[in-house]
PDB file of N, CA and C in Angstrom:
ATOM      1  N   MET A   1       0.967  -4.234  13.073  1.00 96.00           N
ATOM      2  CA  MET A   1       1.228  -4.883  11.705  1.00 96.00           C
ATOM      3  C   MET A   1       1.822  -4.127  10.840  1.00 96.00           C
ATOM      4  N   LYS A   2       2.771  -4.425  10.263  1.00 97.00           N
ATOM      5  CA  LYS A   2       3.662  -3.545   9.203  1.00 97.00           C
ATOM      6  C   LYS A   2       3.241  -3.632   7.859  1.00 97.00           C
ATOM      7  N   VAL A   3       3.280  -2.728   7.143  1.00 98.00           N
ATOM      8  CA  VAL A   3       2.834  -2.353   5.842  1.00 98.00           C
ATOM      9  C   VAL A   3       3.947  -1.844   4.990  1.00 98.00           C
ATOM     10  N   SER A   4       3.804  -2.437   3.625  1.00 98.00           N
ATOM     11  CA  SER A   4       5.196  -2.275   2.830  1.00 98.00           C
ATOM     12  C   SER A   4       4.325  -2.400   1.211  1.00 98.00           C
ATOM     13  N   VAL A   5       5.276  -1.901   0.497  1.00 98.00           N
ATOM     14  CA  VAL A   5       4.855  -1.991  -1.046  1.00 98.00           C
ATOM     15  C   VAL A   5       6.438  -2.813  -1.902  1.00 98.00           C
ATOM     16  N   ASP A   6       6.053  -3.967  -2.371  1.00 97.00           N
ATOM     17  CA  ASP A   6       7.172  -4.571  -2.992  1.00 97.00           C
ATOM     18  C   ASP A   6       7.262  -4.003  -4.415  1.00 97.00           C
ATOM     19  N   ARG A   7       8.309  -3.136  -4.555  1.00 93.00           N
ATOM     20  CA  ARG A   7       8.335  -2.424  -5.743  1.00 93.00           C
ATOM     21  C   ARG A   7       9.032  -3.391  -6.860  1.00 93.00           C
ATOM     22  N   ASN A   8       9.254  -4.485  -6.664  1.00 95.00           N
ATOM     23  CA  ASN A   8       9.616  -5.339  -7.709  1.00 95.00           C
ATOM     24  C   ASN A   8       8.407  -5.967  -8.328  1.00 95.00           C
ATOM     25  N   VAL A   9       7.349  -6.014  -7.612  1.00 96.00           N
ATOM     26  CA  VAL A   9       5.993  -6.155  -8.004  1.00 96.00           C
ATOM     27  C   VAL A   9       5.011  -5.147  -8.571  1.00 96.00           C
ATOM     28  N   CYS A  10       5.102  -3.944  -7.679  1.00 97.00           N
ATOM     29  CA  CYS A  10       4.296  -2.963  -8.078  1.00 97.00           C
ATOM     30  C   CYS A  10       4.344  -2.304  -9.370  1.00 97.00           C
ATOM     31  N   TYR A  11       3.234  -2.362 -10.293  1.00 95.00           N
ATOM     32  CA  TYR A  11       3.078  -1.891 -11.473  1.00 95.00           C
ATOM     33  C   TYR A  11       2.650  -0.607 -11.844  1.00 95.00           C
ATOM     34  N   GLY A  12       2.328   0.157 -10.676  1.00 95.00           N
ATOM     35  CA  GLY A  12       2.080   1.667 -10.603  1.00 95.00           C
ATOM     36  C   GLY A  12       0.522   1.863 -11.051  1.00 95.00           C
ATOM     37  N   SER A  13      -0.406   0.988 -10.581  1.00 96.00           N
ATOM     38  CA  SER A  13      -1.910   1.217 -10.381  1.00 96.00           C
ATOM     39  C   SER A  13      -2.243   2.232  -9.735  1.00 96.00           C
ATOM     40  N   ALA A  14      -1.610   2.821  -8.585  1.00 95.00           N
ATOM     41  CA  ALA A  14      -2.053   3.726  -7.700  1.00 95.00           C
ATOM     42  C   ALA A  14      -3.229   3.436  -6.821  1.00 95.00           C
ATOM     43  N   GLU A  15      -3.561   2.318  -6.881  1.00 96.00           N
ATOM     44  CA  GLU A  15      -4.839   1.781  -6.246  1.00 96.00           C
ATOM     45  C   GLU A  15      -4.769   2.052  -4.954  1.00 96.00           C
ATOM     46  N   CYS A  16      -3.534   1.834  -4.201  1.00 97.00           N
ATOM     47  CA  CYS A  16      -3.238   2.161  -2.666  1.00 97.00           C
ATOM     48  C   CYS A  16      -3.178   3.369  -2.195  1.00 97.00           C
ATOM     49  N   ALA A  17      -2.967   4.154  -2.972  1.00 97.00           N
ATOM     50  CA  ALA A  17      -2.819   5.845  -2.677  1.00 97.00           C
ATOM     51  C   ALA A  17      -4.150   6.172  -3.160  1.00 97.00           C
ATOM     52  N   TYR A  18      -4.932   5.766  -3.831  1.00 96.00           N
ATOM     53  CA  TYR A  18      -6.294   5.942  -3.977  1.00 96.00           C
ATOM     54  C   TYR A  18      -7.223   5.834  -2.687  1.00 96.00           C
ATOM     55  N   ARG A  19      -7.047   4.182  -2.357  1.00 96.00           N
ATOM     56  CA  ARG A  19      -7.731   3.839  -1.227  1.00 96.00           C
ATOM     57  C   ARG A  19      -7.505   4.135   0.237  1.00 96.00           C
ATOM     58  N   ALA A  20      -6.091   4.584   0.311  1.00 98.00           N
ATOM     59  CA  ALA A  20      -5.521   5.119   1.896  1.00 98.00           C
ATOM     60  C   ALA A  20      -4.415   6.182   1.556  1.00 98.00           C
ATOM     61  N   PRO A  21      -4.880   7.388   1.133  1.00 97.00           N
ATOM     62  CA  PRO A  21      -3.907   8.344   0.809  1.00 97.00           C
ATOM     63  C   PRO A  21      -3.213   8.706   2.170  1.00 97.00           C
ATOM     64  N   SER A  22      -3.594   8.361   3.378  1.00 97.00           N
ATOM     65  CA  SER A  22      -3.049   8.938   4.463  1.00 97.00           C
ATOM     66  C   SER A  22      -1.758   7.948   4.563  1.00 97.00           C
ATOM     67  N   VAL A  23      -1.601   6.931   4.150  1.00 98.00           N
ATOM     68  CA  VAL A  23      -0.728   5.911   4.436  1.00 98.00           C
ATOM     69  C   VAL A  23       0.113   5.557   2.839  1.00 98.00           C
ATOM     70  N   PHE A  24      -0.392   5.735   1.978  1.00 98.00           N
ATOM     71  CA  PHE A  24       0.479   5.535   0.876  1.00 98.00           C
ATOM     72  C   PHE A  24       0.462   6.872  -0.182  1.00 98.00           C
ATOM     73  N   ALA A  25       1.507   6.979  -0.802  1.00 98.00           N
ATOM     74  CA  ALA A  25       1.790   7.709  -1.643  1.00 98.00           C
ATOM     75  C   ALA A  25       2.024   7.110  -3.087  1.00 98.00           C
ATOM     76  N   PHE A  26       2.275   7.856  -4.397  1.00 95.00           N
ATOM     77  CA  PHE A  26       2.579   7.367  -5.314  1.00 95.00           C
ATOM     78  C   PHE A  26       3.869   8.260  -6.025  1.00 95.00           C
ATOM     79  N   VAL A  27       4.756   7.996  -5.983  1.00 95.00           N
ATOM     80  CA  VAL A  27       5.885   8.356  -6.286  1.00 95.00           C
ATOM     81  C   VAL A  27       6.838   7.803  -7.342  1.00 95.00           C
ATOM     82  N   ASP A  28       7.363   8.507  -8.508  1.00 94.00           N
ATOM     83  CA  ASP A  28       8.019   7.956  -9.317  1.00 94.00           C
ATOM     84  C   ASP A  28       7.256   6.667 -10.076  1.00 94.00           C
ATOM     85  N   GLY A  29       5.905   6.616 -10.183  1.00 94.00           N
ATOM     86  CA  GLY A  29       5.373   5.853 -10.921  1.00 94.00           C
ATOM     87  C   GLY A  29       5.042   4.565 -10.138  1.00 94.00           C
ATOM     88  N   TYR A  30       5.541   4.631  -8.700  1.00 95.00           N
ATOM     89  CA  TYR A  30       5.263   3.255  -8.098  1.00 95.00           C
ATOM     90  C   TYR A  30       4.528   3.679  -6.525  1.00 95.00           C
ATOM     91  N   GLY A  31       3.593   2.966  -5.979  1.00 96.00           N
ATOM     92  CA  GLY A  31       3.147   3.203  -4.669  1.00 96.00           C
ATOM     93  C   GLY A  31       4.344   2.721  -3.564  1.00 96.00           C
ATOM     94  N   VAL A  32       4.123   3.801  -2.670  1.00 97.00           N
ATOM     95  CA  VAL A  32       5.021   3.698  -1.511  1.00 97.00           C
ATOM     96  C   VAL A  32       4.598   3.885  -0.007  1.00 97.00           C
ATOM     97  N   VAL A  33       4.898   3.323   0.870  1.00 98.00           N
ATOM     98  CA  VAL A  33       4.363   3.801   2.185  1.00 98.00           C
ATOM     99  C   VAL A  33       4.975   5.265   2.643  1.00 98.00           C
ATOM    100  N   ARG A  34       3.991   5.996   3.183  1.00 98.00           N
ATOM    101  CA  ARG A  34       4.479   7.227   3.545  1.00 98.00           C
ATOM    102  C   ARG A  34       5.432   7.178   4.973  1.00 98.00           C
ATOM    103  N   SER A  35       6.235   7.938   4.959  1.00 97.00           N
ATOM    104  CA  SER A  35       7.267   7.854   6.223  1.00 97.00           C
ATOM    105  C   SER A  35       6.229   8.049   7.264  1.00 97.00           C
ATOM    106  N   GLY A  36       6.712   7.181   8.291  1.00 98.00           N
ATOM    107  CA  GLY A  36       6.126   7.093   9.618  1.00 98.00           C
ATOM    108  C   GLY A  36       4.467   6.313   9.650  1.00 98.00           C
ATOM    109  N   GLN A  37       4.241   5.716   8.561  1.00 98.00           N
ATOM    110  CA  GLN A  37       2.983   4.921   8.349  1.00 98.00           C
ATOM    111  C   GLN A  37       3.283   3.305   8.378  1.00 98.00           C
ATOM    112  N   GLU A  38       4.617   3.107   8.401  1.00 97.00           N
ATOM    113  CA  GLU A  38       4.634   1.792   8.344  1.00 97.00           C
ATOM    114  C   GLU A  38       4.033   0.568   9.130  1.00 97.00           C
ATOM    115  N   ASP A  39       3.591   1.244  10.286  1.00 98.00           N
ATOM    116  CA  ASP A  39       2.840   0.485  11.355  1.00 98.00           C
ATOM    117  C   ASP A  39       1.257   0.621  11.117  1.00 98.00           C
ATOM    118  N   ALA A  40       0.681   0.837   9.957  1.00 97.00           N
ATOM    119  CA  ALA A  40      -0.730   1.140   9.820  1.00 97.00           C
ATOM    120  C   ALA A  40      -1.238  -0.117   9.144  1.00 97.00           C
ATOM    121  N   GLY A  41      -0.733  -1.332   9.376  1.00 95.00           N
ATOM    122  CA  GLY A  41      -1.385  -2.433   8.878  1.00 95.00           C
ATOM    123  C   GLY A  41      -2.581  -2.849   9.244  1.00 95.00           C
ATOM    124  N   ASP A  42      -2.768  -2.411  10.488  1.00 96.00           N
ATOM    125  CA  ASP A  42      -4.287  -2.795  11.090  1.00 96.00           C
ATOM    126  C   ASP A  42      -5.397  -2.035  10.732  1.00 96.00           C
ATOM    127  N   ASP A  43      -5.026  -0.685   9.920  1.00 97.00           N
ATOM    128  CA  ASP A  43      -6.153   0.094   9.390  1.00 97.00           C
ATOM    129  C   ASP A  43      -6.952  -0.577   8.335  1.00 97.00           C
ATOM    130  N   PRO A  44      -8.168  -0.676   8.370  1.00 97.00           N
ATOM    131  CA  PRO A  44      -9.249  -1.156   7.684  1.00 97.00           C
ATOM    132  C   PRO A  44      -8.996  -0.703   6.152  1.00 97.00           C
ATOM    133  N   LEU A  45      -8.505   0.721   5.941  1.00 97.00           N
ATOM    134  CA  LEU A  45      -8.147   1.032   4.558  1.00 97.00           C
ATOM    135  C   LEU A  45      -7.096   0.630   4.000  1.00 97.00           C
ATOM    136  N   VAL A  46      -6.083   0.144   4.850  1.00 98.00           N
ATOM    137  CA  VAL A  46      -4.718  -0.429   4.351  1.00 98.00           C
ATOM    138  C   VAL A  46      -5.249  -1.770   4.080  1.00 98.00           C
ATOM    139  N   ARG A  47      -5.812  -2.466   4.738  1.00 97.00           N
ATOM    140  CA  ARG A  47      -6.079  -4.162   4.324  1.00 97.00           C
ATOM    141  C   ARG A  47      -6.918  -3.936   2.921  1.00 97.00           C
ATOM    142  N   GLU A  48      -7.916  -2.920   2.862  1.00 97.00           N
ATOM    143  CA  GLU A  48      -8.711  -3.084   1.624  1.00 97.00           C
ATOM    144  C   GLU A  48      -7.680  -2.684   0.475  1.00 97.00           C
ATOM    145  N   ALA A  49      -6.764  -1.932   0.833  1.00 97.00           N
ATOM    146  CA  ALA A  49      -5.865  -1.565  -0.388  1.00 97.00           C
ATOM    147  C   ALA A  49      -4.987  -2.868  -0.774  1.00 97.00           C
ATOM    148  N   ALA A  50      -4.885  -3.292   0.400  1.00 97.00           N
ATOM    149  CA  ALA A  50      -3.761  -4.634   0.162  1.00 97.00           C
ATOM    150  C   ALA A  50      -4.616  -5.715  -0.623  1.00 97.00           C
ATOM    151  N   GLU A  51      -6.016  -5.791  -0.483  1.00 97.00           N
ATOM    152  CA  GLU A  51      -6.811  -6.916  -1.231  1.00 97.00           C
ATOM    153  C   GLU A  51      -7.095  -6.664  -2.638  1.00 97.00           C
ATOM    154  N   LYS A  52      -7.203  -5.083  -2.714  1.00 96.00           N
ATOM    155  CA  LYS A  52      -7.782  -4.640  -4.167  1.00 96.00           C
ATOM    156  C   LYS A  52      -6.300  -4.369  -5.107  1.00 96.00           C
ATOM    157  N   CYS A  53      -5.350  -4.171  -4.459  1.00 97.00           N
ATOM    158  CA  CYS A  53      -4.086  -4.108  -5.296  1.00 97.00           C
ATOM    159  C   CYS A  53      -3.932  -5.041  -6.523  1.00 97.00           C
ATOM    160  N   PRO A  54      -3.946  -4.691  -7.734  1.00 97.00           N
ATOM    161  CA  PRO A  54      -3.942  -5.591  -8.854  1.00 97.00           C
ATOM    162  C   PRO A  54      -2.745  -6.328  -9.145  1.00 97.00           C
ATOM    163  N   SER A  55      -1.786  -6.007  -8.565  1.00 97.00           N
ATOM    164  CA  SER A  55      -0.341  -6.723  -8.488  1.00 97.00           C
ATOM    165  C   SER A  55      -0.105  -7.313  -7.241  1.00 97.00           C
ATOM    166  N   GLN A  56      -0.967  -7.306  -6.221  1.00 97.00           N
ATOM    167  CA  GLN A  56      -0.619  -7.760  -5.041  1.00 97.00           C
ATOM    168  C   GLN A  56       0.849  -7.355  -4.594  1.00 97.00           C
ATOM    169  N   ALA A  57       0.986  -6.170  -4.507  1.00 98.00           N
ATOM    170  CA  ALA A  57       2.292  -5.632  -4.157  1.00 98.00           C
ATOM    171  C   ALA A  57       1.953  -4.861  -2.737  1.00 98.00           C
ATOM    172  N   VAL A  58       1.089  -4.812  -2.296  1.00 98.00           N
ATOM    173  CA  VAL A  58       1.107  -4.322  -0.619  1.00 98.00           C
ATOM    174  C   VAL A  58       1.095  -5.425   0.059  1.00 98.00           C
ATOM    175  N   VAL A  59       1.912  -5.411   0.956  1.00 98.00           N
ATOM    176  CA  VAL A  59       2.458  -6.446   1.814  1.00 98.00           C
ATOM    177  C   VAL A  59       2.007  -6.068   3.523  1.00 98.00           C
ATOM    178  N   ILE A  60       1.294  -6.862   3.970  1.00 98.00           N
ATOM    179  CA  ILE A  60       0.987  -6.696   5.690  1.00 98.00           C
ATOM    180  C   ILE A  60       1.534  -7.859   6.158  1.00 98.00           C
ATOM    181  N   ALA A  61       2.405  -7.390   7.040  1.00 96.00           N
ATOM    182  CA  ALA A  61       2.987  -8.704   7.740  1.00 96.00           C
ATOM    183  C   ALA A  61       3.280  -8.201   9.276  1.00 96.00           C
ATOM    184  N   GLU A  62       3.350  -9.286  10.269  1.00 91.00           N
ATOM    185  CA  GLU A  62       3.718  -8.929  12.015  1.00 91.00           C
ATOM    186  C   GLU A  62       5.133  -8.668  11.926  1.00 91.00           C
TER     187      GLU A  62
END
């Protein structure tokens, strides 16, 4: 499963980076997926980050 952050929706809560710091980073005021971690959508911490993202900017897709 692929994970991404929609920068058009993200408003910079950093919730993703807090919940799954090995997958997400906080750069220039927005959450981003760390390089090489795009396939981490099956990780339970990534799923939790997606569920808890207040702007629903974390996207998990096949």
